[in-house]
PDB file of C-alpha atoms in Angstrom:
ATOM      1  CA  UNK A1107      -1.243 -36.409 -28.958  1.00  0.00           C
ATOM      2  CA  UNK A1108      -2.189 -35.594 -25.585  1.00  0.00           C
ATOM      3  CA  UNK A1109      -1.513 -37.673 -23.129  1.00  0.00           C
ATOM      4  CA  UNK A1110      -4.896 -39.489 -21.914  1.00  0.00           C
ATOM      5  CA  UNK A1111      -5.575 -40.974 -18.019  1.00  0.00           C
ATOM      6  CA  UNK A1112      -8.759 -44.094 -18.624  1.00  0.00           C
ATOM      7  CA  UNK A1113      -9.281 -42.559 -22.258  1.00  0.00           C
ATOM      8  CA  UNK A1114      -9.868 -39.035 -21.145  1.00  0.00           C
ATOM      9  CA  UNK A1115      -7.459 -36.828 -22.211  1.00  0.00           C
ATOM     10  CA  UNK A1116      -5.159 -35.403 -19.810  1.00  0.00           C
ATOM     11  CA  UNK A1117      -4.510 -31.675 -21.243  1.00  0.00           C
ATOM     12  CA  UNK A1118      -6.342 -28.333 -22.185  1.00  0.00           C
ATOM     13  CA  UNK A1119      -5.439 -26.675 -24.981  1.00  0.00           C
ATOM     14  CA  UNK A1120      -5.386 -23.171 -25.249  1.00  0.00           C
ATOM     15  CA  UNK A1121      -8.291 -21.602 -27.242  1.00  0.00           C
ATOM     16  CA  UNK A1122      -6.900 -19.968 -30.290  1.00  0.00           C
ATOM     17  CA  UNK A1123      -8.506 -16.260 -28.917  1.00  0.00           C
ATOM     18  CA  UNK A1124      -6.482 -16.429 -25.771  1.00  0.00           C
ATOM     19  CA  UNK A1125      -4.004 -13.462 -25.478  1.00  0.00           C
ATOM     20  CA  UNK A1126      -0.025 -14.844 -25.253  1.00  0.00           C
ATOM     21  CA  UNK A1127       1.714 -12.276 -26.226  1.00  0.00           C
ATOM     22  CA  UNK A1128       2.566  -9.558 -23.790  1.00  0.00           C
ATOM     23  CA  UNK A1129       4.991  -7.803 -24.627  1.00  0.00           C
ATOM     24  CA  UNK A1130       2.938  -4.292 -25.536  1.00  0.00           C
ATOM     25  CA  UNK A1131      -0.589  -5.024 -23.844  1.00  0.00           C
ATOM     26  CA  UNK A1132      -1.419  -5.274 -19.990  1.00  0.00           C
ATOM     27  CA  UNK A1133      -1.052  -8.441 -18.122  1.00  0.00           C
ATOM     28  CA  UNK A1134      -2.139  -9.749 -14.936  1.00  0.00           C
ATOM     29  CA  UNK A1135       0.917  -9.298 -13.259  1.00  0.00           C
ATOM     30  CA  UNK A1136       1.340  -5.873 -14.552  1.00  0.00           C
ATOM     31  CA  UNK A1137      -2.500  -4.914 -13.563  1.00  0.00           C
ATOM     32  CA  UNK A1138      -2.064  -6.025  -9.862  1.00  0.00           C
ATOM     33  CA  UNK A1139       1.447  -4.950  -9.368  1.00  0.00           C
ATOM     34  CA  UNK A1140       2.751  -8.259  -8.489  1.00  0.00           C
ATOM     35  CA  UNK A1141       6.381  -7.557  -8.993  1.00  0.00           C
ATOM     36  CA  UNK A1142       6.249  -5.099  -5.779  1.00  0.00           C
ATOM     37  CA  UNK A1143       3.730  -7.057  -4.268  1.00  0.00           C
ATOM     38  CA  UNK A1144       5.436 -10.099  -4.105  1.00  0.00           C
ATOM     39  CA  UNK A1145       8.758  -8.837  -3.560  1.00  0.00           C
ATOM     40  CA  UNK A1146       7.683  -6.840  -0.332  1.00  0.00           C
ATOM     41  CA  UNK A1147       7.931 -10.206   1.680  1.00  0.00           C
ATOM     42  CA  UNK A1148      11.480  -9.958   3.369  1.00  0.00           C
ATOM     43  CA  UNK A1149      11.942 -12.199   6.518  1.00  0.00           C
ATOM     44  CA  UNK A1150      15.195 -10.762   8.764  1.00  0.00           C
ATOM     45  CA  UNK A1151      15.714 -14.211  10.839  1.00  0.00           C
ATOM     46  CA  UNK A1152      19.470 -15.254  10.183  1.00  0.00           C
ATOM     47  CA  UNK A1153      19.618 -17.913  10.114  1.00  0.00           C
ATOM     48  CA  UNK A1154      16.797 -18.439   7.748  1.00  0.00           C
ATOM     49  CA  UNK A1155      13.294 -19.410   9.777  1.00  0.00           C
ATOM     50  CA  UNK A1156      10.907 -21.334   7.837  1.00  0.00           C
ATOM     51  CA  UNK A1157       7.971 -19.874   9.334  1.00  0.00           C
ATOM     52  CA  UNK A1158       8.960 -16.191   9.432  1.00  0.00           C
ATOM     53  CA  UNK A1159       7.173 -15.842   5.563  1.00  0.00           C
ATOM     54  CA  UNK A1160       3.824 -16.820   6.975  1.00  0.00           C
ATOM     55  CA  UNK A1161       3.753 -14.517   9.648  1.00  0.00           C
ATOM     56  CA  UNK A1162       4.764 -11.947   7.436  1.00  0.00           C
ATOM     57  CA  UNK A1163       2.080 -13.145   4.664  1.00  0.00           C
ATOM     58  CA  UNK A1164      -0.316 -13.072   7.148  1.00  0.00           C
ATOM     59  CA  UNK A1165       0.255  -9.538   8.928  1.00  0.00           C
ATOM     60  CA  UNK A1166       0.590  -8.282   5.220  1.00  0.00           C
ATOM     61  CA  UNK A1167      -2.770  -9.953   4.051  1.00  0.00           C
ATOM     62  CA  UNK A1168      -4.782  -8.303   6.924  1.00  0.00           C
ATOM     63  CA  UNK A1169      -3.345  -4.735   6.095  1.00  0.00           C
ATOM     64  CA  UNK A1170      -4.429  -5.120   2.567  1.00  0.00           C
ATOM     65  CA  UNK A1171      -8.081  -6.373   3.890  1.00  0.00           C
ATOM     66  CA  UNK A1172      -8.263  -3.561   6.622  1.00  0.00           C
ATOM     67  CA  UNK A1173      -7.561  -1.176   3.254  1.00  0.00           C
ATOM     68  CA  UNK A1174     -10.515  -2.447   1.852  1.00  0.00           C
ATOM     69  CA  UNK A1175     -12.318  -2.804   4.915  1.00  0.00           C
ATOM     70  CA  UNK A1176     -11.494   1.295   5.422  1.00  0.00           C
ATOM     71  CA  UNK A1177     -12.541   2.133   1.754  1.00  0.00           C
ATOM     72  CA  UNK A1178     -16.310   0.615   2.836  1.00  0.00           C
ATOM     73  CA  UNK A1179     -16.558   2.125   5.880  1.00  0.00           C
ATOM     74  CA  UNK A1180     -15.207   5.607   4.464  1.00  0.00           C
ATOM     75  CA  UNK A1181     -18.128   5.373   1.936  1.00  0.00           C
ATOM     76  CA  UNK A1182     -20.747   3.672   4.000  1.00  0.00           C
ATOM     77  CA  UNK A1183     -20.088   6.744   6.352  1.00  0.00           C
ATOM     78  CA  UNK A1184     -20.463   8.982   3.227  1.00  0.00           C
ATOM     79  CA  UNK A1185     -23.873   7.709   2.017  1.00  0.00           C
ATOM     80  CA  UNK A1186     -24.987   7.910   5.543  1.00  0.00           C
ATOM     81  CA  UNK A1187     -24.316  11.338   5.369  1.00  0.00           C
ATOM     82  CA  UNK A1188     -26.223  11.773   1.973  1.00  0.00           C
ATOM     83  CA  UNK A1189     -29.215  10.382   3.383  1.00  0.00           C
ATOM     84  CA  UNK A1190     -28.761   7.368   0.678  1.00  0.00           C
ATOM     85  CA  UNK A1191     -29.625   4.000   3.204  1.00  0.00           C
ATOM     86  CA  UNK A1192     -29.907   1.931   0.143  1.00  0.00           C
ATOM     87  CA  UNK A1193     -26.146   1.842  -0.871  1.00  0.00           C
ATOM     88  CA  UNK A1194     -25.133   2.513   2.345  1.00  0.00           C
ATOM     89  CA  UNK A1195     -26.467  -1.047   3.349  1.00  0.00           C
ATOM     90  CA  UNK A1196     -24.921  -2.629   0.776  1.00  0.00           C
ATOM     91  CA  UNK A1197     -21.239  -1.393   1.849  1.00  0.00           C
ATOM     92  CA  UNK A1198     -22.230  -2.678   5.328  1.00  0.00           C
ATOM     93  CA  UNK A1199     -22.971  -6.218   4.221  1.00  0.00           C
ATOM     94  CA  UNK A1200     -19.722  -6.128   2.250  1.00  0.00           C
ATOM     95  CA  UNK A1201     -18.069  -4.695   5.356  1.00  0.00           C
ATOM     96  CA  UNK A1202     -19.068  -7.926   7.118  1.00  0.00           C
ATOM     97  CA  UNK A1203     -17.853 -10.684   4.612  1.00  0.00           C
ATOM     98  CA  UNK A1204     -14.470  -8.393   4.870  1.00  0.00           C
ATOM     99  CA  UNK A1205     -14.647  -8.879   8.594  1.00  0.00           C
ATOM    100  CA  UNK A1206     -14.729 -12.866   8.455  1.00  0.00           C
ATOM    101  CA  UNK A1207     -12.479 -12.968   6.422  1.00  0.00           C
ATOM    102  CA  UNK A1208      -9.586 -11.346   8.345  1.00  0.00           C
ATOM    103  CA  UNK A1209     -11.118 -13.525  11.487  1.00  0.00           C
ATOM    104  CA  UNK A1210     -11.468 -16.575   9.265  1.00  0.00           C
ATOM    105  CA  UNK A1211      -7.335 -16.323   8.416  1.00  0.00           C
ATOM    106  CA  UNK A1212      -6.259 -16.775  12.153  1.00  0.00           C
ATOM    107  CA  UNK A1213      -6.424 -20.357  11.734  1.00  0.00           C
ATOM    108  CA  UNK A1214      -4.013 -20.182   9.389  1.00  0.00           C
ATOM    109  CA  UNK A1215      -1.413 -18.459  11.762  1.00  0.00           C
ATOM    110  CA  UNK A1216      -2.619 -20.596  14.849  1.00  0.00           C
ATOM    111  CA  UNK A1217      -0.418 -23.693  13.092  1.00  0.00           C
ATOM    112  CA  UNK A1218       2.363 -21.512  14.741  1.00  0.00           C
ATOM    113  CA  UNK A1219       3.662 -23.362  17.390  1.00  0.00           C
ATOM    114  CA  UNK A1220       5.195 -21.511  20.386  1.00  0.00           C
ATOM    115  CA  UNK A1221       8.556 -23.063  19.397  1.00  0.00           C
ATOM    116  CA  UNK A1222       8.751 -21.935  15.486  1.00  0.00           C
ATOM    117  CA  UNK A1223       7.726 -18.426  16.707  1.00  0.00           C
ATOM    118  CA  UNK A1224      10.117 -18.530  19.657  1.00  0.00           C
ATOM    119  CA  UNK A1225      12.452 -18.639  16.067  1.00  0.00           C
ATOM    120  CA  UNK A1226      11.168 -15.655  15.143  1.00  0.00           C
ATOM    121  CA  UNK A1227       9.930 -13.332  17.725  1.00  0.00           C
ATOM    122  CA  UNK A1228      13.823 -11.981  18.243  1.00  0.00           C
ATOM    123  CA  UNK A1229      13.365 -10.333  14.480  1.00  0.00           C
ATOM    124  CA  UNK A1230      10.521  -8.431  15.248  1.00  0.00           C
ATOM    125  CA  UNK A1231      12.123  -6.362  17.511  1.00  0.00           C
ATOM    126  CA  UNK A1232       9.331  -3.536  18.892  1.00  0.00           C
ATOM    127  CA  UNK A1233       7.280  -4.334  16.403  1.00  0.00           C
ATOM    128  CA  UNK A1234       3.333  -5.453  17.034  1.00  0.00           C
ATOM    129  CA  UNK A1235       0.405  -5.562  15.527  1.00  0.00           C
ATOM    130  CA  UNK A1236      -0.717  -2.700  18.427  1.00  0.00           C
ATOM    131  CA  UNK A1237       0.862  -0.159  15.835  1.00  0.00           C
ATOM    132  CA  UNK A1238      -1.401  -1.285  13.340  1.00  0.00           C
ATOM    133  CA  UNK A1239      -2.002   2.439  12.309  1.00  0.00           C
ATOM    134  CA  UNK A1240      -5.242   0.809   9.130  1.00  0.00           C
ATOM    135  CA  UNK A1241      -6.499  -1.028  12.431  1.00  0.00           C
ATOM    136  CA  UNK A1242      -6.848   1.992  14.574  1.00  0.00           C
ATOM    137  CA  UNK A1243      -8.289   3.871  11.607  1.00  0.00           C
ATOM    138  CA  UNK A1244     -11.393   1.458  11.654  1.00  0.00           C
ATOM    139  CA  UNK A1245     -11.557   2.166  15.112  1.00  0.00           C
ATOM    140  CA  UNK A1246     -11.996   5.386  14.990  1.00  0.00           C
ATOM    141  CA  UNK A1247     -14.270   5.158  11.932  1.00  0.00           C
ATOM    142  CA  UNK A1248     -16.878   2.698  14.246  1.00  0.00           C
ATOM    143  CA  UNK A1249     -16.481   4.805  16.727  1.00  0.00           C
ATOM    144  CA  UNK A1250     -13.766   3.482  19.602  1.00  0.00           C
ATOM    145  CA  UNK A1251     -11.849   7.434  20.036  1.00  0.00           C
ATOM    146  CA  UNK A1252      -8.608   7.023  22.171  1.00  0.00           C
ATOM    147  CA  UNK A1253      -6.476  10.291  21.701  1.00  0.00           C
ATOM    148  CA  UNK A1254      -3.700   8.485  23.113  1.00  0.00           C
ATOM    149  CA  UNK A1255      -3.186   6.270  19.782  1.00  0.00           C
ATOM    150  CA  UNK A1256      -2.656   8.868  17.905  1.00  0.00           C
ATOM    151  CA  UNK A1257       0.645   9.537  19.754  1.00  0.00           C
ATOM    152  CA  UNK A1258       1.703   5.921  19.062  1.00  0.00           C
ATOM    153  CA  UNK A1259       2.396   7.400  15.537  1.00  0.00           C
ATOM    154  CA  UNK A1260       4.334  10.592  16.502  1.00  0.00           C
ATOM    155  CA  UNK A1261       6.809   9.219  14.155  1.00  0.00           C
ATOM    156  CA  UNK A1262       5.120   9.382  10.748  1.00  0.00           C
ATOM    157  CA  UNK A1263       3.538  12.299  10.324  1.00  0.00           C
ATOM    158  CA  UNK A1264       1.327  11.309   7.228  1.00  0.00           C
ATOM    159  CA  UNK A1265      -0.207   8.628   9.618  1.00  0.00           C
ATOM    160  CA  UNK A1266      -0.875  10.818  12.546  1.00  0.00           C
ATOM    161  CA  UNK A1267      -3.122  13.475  10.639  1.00  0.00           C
ATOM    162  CA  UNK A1268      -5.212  11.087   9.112  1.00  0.00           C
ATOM    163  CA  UNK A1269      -5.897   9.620  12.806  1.00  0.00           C
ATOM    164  CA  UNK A1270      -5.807  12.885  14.040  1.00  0.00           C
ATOM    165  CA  UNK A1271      -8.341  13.870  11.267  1.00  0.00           C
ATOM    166  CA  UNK A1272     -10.875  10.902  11.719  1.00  0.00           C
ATOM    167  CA  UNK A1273     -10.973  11.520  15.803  1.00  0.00           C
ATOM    168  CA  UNK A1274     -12.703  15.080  15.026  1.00  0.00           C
ATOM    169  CA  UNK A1275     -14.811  13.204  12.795  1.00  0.00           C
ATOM    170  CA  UNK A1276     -18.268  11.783  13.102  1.00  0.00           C
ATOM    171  CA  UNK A1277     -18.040   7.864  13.086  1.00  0.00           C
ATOM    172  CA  UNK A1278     -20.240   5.665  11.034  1.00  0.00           C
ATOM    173  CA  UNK A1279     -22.596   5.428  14.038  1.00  0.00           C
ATOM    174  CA  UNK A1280     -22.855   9.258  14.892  1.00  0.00           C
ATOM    175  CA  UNK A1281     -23.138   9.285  10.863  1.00  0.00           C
ATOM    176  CA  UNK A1282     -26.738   7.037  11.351  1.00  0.00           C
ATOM    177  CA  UNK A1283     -27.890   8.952  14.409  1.00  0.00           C
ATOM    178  CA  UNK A1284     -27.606  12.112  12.555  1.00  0.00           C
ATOM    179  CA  UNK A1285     -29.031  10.402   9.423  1.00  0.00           C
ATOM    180  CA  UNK A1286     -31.823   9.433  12.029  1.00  0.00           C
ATOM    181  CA  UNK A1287     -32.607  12.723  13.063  1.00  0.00           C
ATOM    182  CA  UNK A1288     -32.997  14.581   9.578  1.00  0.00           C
ATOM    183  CA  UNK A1289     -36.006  11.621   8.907  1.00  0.00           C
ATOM    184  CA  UNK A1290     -38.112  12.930  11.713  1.00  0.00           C
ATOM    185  CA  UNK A1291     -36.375  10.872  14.633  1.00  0.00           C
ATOM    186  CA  UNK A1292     -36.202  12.024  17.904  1.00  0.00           C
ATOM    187  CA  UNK A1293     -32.586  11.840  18.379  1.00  0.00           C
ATOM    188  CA  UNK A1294     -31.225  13.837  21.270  1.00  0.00           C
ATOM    189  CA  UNK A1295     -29.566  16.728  20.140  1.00  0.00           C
ATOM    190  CA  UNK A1296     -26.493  16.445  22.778  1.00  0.00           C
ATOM    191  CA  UNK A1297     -25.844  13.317  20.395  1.00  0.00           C
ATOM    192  CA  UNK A1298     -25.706  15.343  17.044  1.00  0.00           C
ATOM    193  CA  UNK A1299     -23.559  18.255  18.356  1.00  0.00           C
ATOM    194  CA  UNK A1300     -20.791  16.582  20.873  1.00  0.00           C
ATOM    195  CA  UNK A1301     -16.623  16.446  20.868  1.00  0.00           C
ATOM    196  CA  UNK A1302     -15.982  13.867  17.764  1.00  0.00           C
ATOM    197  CA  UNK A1303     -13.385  12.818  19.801  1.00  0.00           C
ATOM    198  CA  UNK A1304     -14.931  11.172  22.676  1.00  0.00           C
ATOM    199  CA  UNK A1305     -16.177   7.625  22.288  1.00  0.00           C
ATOM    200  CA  UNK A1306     -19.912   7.665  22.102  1.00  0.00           C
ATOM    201  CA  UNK A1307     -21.681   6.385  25.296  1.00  0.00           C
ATOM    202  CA  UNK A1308     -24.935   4.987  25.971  1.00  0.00           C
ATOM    203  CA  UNK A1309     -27.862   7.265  25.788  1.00  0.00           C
ATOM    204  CA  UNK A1310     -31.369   6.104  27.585  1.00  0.00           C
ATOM    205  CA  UNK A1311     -32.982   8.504  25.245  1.00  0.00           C
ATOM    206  CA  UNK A1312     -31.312   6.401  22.729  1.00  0.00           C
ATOM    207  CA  UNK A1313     -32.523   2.944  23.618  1.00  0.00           C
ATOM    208  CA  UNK A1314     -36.195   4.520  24.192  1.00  0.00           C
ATOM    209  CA  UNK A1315     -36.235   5.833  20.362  1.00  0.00           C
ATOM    210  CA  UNK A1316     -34.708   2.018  19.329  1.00  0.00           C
ATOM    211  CA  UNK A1317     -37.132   0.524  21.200  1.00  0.00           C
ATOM    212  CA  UNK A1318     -39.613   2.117  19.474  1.00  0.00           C
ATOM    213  CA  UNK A1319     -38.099   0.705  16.021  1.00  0.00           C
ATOM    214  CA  UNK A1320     -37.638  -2.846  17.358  1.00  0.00           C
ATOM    215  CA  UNK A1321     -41.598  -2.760  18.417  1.00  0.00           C
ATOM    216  CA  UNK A1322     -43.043  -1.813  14.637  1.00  0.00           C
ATOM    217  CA  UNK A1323     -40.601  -3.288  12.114  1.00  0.00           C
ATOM    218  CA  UNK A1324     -42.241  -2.896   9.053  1.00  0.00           C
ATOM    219  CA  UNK A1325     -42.895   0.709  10.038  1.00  0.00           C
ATOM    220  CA  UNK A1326     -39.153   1.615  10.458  1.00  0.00           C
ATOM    221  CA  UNK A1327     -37.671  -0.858   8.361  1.00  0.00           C
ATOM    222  CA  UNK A1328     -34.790   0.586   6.873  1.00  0.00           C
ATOM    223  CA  UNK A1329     -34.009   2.006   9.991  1.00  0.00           C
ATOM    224  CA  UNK A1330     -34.410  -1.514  11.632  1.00  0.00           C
ATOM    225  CA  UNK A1331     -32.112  -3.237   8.865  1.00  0.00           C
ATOM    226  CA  UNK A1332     -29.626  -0.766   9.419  1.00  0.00           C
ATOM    227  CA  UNK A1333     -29.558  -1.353  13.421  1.00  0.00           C
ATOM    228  CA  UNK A1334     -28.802  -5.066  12.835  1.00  0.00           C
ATOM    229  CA  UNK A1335     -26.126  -4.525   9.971  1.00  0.00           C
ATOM    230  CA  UNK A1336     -24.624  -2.426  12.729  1.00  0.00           C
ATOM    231  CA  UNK A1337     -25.009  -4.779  15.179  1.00  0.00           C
ATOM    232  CA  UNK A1338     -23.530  -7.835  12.683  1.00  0.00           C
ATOM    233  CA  UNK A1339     -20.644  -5.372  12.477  1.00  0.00           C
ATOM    234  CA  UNK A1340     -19.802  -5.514  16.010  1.00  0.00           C
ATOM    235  CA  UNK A1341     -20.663  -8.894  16.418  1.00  0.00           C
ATOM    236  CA  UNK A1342     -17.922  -9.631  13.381  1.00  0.00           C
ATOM    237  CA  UNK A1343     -15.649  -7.414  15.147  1.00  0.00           C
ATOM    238  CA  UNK A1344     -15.912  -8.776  18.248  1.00  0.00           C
ATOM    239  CA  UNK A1345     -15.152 -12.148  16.952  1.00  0.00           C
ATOM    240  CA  UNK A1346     -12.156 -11.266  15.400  1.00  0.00           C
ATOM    241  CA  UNK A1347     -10.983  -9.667  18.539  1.00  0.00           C
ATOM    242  CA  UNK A1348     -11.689 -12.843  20.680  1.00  0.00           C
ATOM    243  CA  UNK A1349     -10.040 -14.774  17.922  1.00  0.00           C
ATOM    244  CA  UNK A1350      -6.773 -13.152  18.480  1.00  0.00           C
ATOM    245  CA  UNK A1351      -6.970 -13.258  21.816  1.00  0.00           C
ATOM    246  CA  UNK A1352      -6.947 -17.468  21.553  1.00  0.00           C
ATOM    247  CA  UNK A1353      -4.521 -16.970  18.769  1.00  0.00           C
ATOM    248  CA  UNK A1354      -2.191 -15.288  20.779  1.00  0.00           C
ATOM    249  CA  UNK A1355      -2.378 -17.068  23.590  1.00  0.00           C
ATOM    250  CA  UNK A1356      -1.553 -20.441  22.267  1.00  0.00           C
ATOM    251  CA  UNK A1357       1.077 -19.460  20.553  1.00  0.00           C
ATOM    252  CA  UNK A1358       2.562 -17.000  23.746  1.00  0.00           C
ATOM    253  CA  UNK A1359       0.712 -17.472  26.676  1.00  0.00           C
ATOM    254  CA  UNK A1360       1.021 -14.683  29.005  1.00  0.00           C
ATOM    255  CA  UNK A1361       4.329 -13.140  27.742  1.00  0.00           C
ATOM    256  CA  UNK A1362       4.525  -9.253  27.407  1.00  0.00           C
ATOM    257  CA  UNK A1363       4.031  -8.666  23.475  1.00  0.00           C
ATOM    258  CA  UNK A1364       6.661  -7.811  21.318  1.00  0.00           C
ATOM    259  CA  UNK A1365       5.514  -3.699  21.121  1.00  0.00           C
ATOM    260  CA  UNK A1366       5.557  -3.745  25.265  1.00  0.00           C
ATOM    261  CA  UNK A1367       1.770  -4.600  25.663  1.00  0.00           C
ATOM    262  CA  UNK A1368       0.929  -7.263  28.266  1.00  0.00           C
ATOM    263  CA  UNK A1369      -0.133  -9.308  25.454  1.00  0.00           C
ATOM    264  CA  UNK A1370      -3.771 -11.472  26.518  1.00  0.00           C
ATOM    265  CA  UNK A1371      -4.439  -9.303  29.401  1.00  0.00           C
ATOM    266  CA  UNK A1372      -4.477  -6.071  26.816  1.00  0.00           C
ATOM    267  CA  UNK A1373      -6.227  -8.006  24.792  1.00  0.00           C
ATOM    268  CA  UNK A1374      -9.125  -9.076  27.036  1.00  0.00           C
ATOM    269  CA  UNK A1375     -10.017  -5.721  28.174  1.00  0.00           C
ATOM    270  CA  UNK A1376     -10.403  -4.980  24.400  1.00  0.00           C
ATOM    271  CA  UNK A1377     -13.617  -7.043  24.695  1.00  0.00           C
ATOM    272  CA  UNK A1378     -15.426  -5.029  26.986  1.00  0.00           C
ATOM    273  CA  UNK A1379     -15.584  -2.204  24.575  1.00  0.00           C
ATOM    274  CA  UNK A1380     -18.507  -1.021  22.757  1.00  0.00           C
ATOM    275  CA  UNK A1381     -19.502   0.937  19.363  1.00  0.00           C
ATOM    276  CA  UNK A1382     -22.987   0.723  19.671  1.00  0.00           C
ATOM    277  CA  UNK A1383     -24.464   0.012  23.126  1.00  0.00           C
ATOM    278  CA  UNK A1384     -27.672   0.902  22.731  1.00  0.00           C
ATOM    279  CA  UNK A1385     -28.862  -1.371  20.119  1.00  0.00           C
ATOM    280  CA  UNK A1386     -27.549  -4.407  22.628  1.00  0.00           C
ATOM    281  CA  UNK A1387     -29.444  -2.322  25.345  1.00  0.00           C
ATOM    282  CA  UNK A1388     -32.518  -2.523  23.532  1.00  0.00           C
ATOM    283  CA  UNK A1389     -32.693  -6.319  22.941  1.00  0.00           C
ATOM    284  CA  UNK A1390     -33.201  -6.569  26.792  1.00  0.00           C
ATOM    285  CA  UNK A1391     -36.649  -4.342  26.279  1.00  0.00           C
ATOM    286  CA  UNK A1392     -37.669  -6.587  22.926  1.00  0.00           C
ATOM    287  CA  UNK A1393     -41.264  -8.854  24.044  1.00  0.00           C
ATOM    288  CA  UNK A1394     -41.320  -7.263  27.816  1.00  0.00           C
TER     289      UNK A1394
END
């Protein structure tokens, strides 16, 4: 009999139509790959450093969100390109719960005090979160182009064309303003035939054609929902970036980071960069 707790018992039994057995059909371990999944944790620190797994759980968790978070984009970028708004939409707002998600998991390594990292930080050698080759790939796919990342990866070849490959490559913003332009917008044409590999920079023409969307709603509103999933996309971004900033400077101050960056400094500059600047230049016109 199972055992009870105030009369109620204290046990589930397993339904009779629940599969046990194994050994020939799939499990969930075997559908999710868990034996190399779980075994690709290895901390280095000799002695043995308690907190060395959760820094590595947590840099490992954010590569397999950024995957994800690349596999949206990639198709929200597609779709764009089809002239489909509908499904492209719907990748954005999943692009966004990705987004604070990988912000929302900072907390978790902010419990790293300066001292239990100080543990650590001699096993990571040159190694940073800068070379985060997935990270500069969503860069470049919202449209931040820096040719001199790409050379960060000289060493893996594989890794460098793909980078190389998506900074000759519309972003998911040039993607809407060409998108824009083949439904009768007046998009300037020096936006729609331009070097891919330049950053895209703030167009008056631009904010004049927004403003004109932001004024009539309902008239342009698929063009108007897709101006403020782009701008909840930057806004998510930017949080994440400011949240690593704190992160990092709690737990390091102002030391140089491990991969030779000057650590908060770097990453305070990173928050005067832009995807979209235009549809934050509009708001400033909105009710004048």
């Amino acid at each position: 009999m199972a055992e009870t707790t105030g009369g109620t018992p204290n046990k589930r039994d397993l339904e009779a139509g629940i599969q046990q057995d194994f050994s020939r059909s799939m499990s969930y371990g075997d559908y999710l790959r868990l034996d190399v999944l779980l075994s690709a944790q290895q901390p280095l620190s000799d002695p043995p450093q308690h907190d060395e797994l959760l820094f590595i759980v947590q840099h490992q968790t954010s590569e397999l969100w950024l995957k994800l978070l690349l596999h949206e984009l990639r198709s929200a970028r597609a779709l764009l390109r089809a002239d489909d708004l509908s499904p492209a939409l719907k990748r954005m707002a999943r692009i966004k719960h990705i987004q604070h998600t990988l912000t929302d998991q900072w907390s978790v390594l902010a419990t790293l005090t300066p001292s239990e990292y100080a543990e650590i930080r001699p096993f990571l050698a040159t190694s940073s979160g800068f070379q985060s080759a997935q990270y500069r790939e969503v860069e470049f796919l919202l449209g931040n182009k820096n040719a001199d990342m790409v050379d960060v990866f000289a060493h893996d070849s594989e890794t460098r064309s793909v980078l190389e490959e998506l900074l000759h490559e519309p972003s998911l913003y040039d993607e809407f303003l060409a998108h824009l332009a083949r439904q009768g917008y007046a998009v300037p044409a020096r936006l729609l035939d331009r070097d891919w590999s330049l950053p895209h920079t703030s167009d008056s023409e631009l904010v004049d054609l927004f403003a004109t969307v932001y004024a009539a709603p309902s008239e342009h509103w698929g063009v108007y929902e897709t101006c403020e999933e782009l701008v909840d996309i930057e806004d998510a971004f930017q949080q994440w970036r400011f949240r690593h900033l704190q992160v990092v400077q709690r737990v390091i101050g102002h030391k140089v980071g491990t991969g030779g960056s000057s650590g908060v400094d770097f990453l305070r500059r990173a928050l005067s960069l832009t995807f979209f600047p235009e549809l934050y230049e509009v708001r400033t016109r909105i009710g004048q």
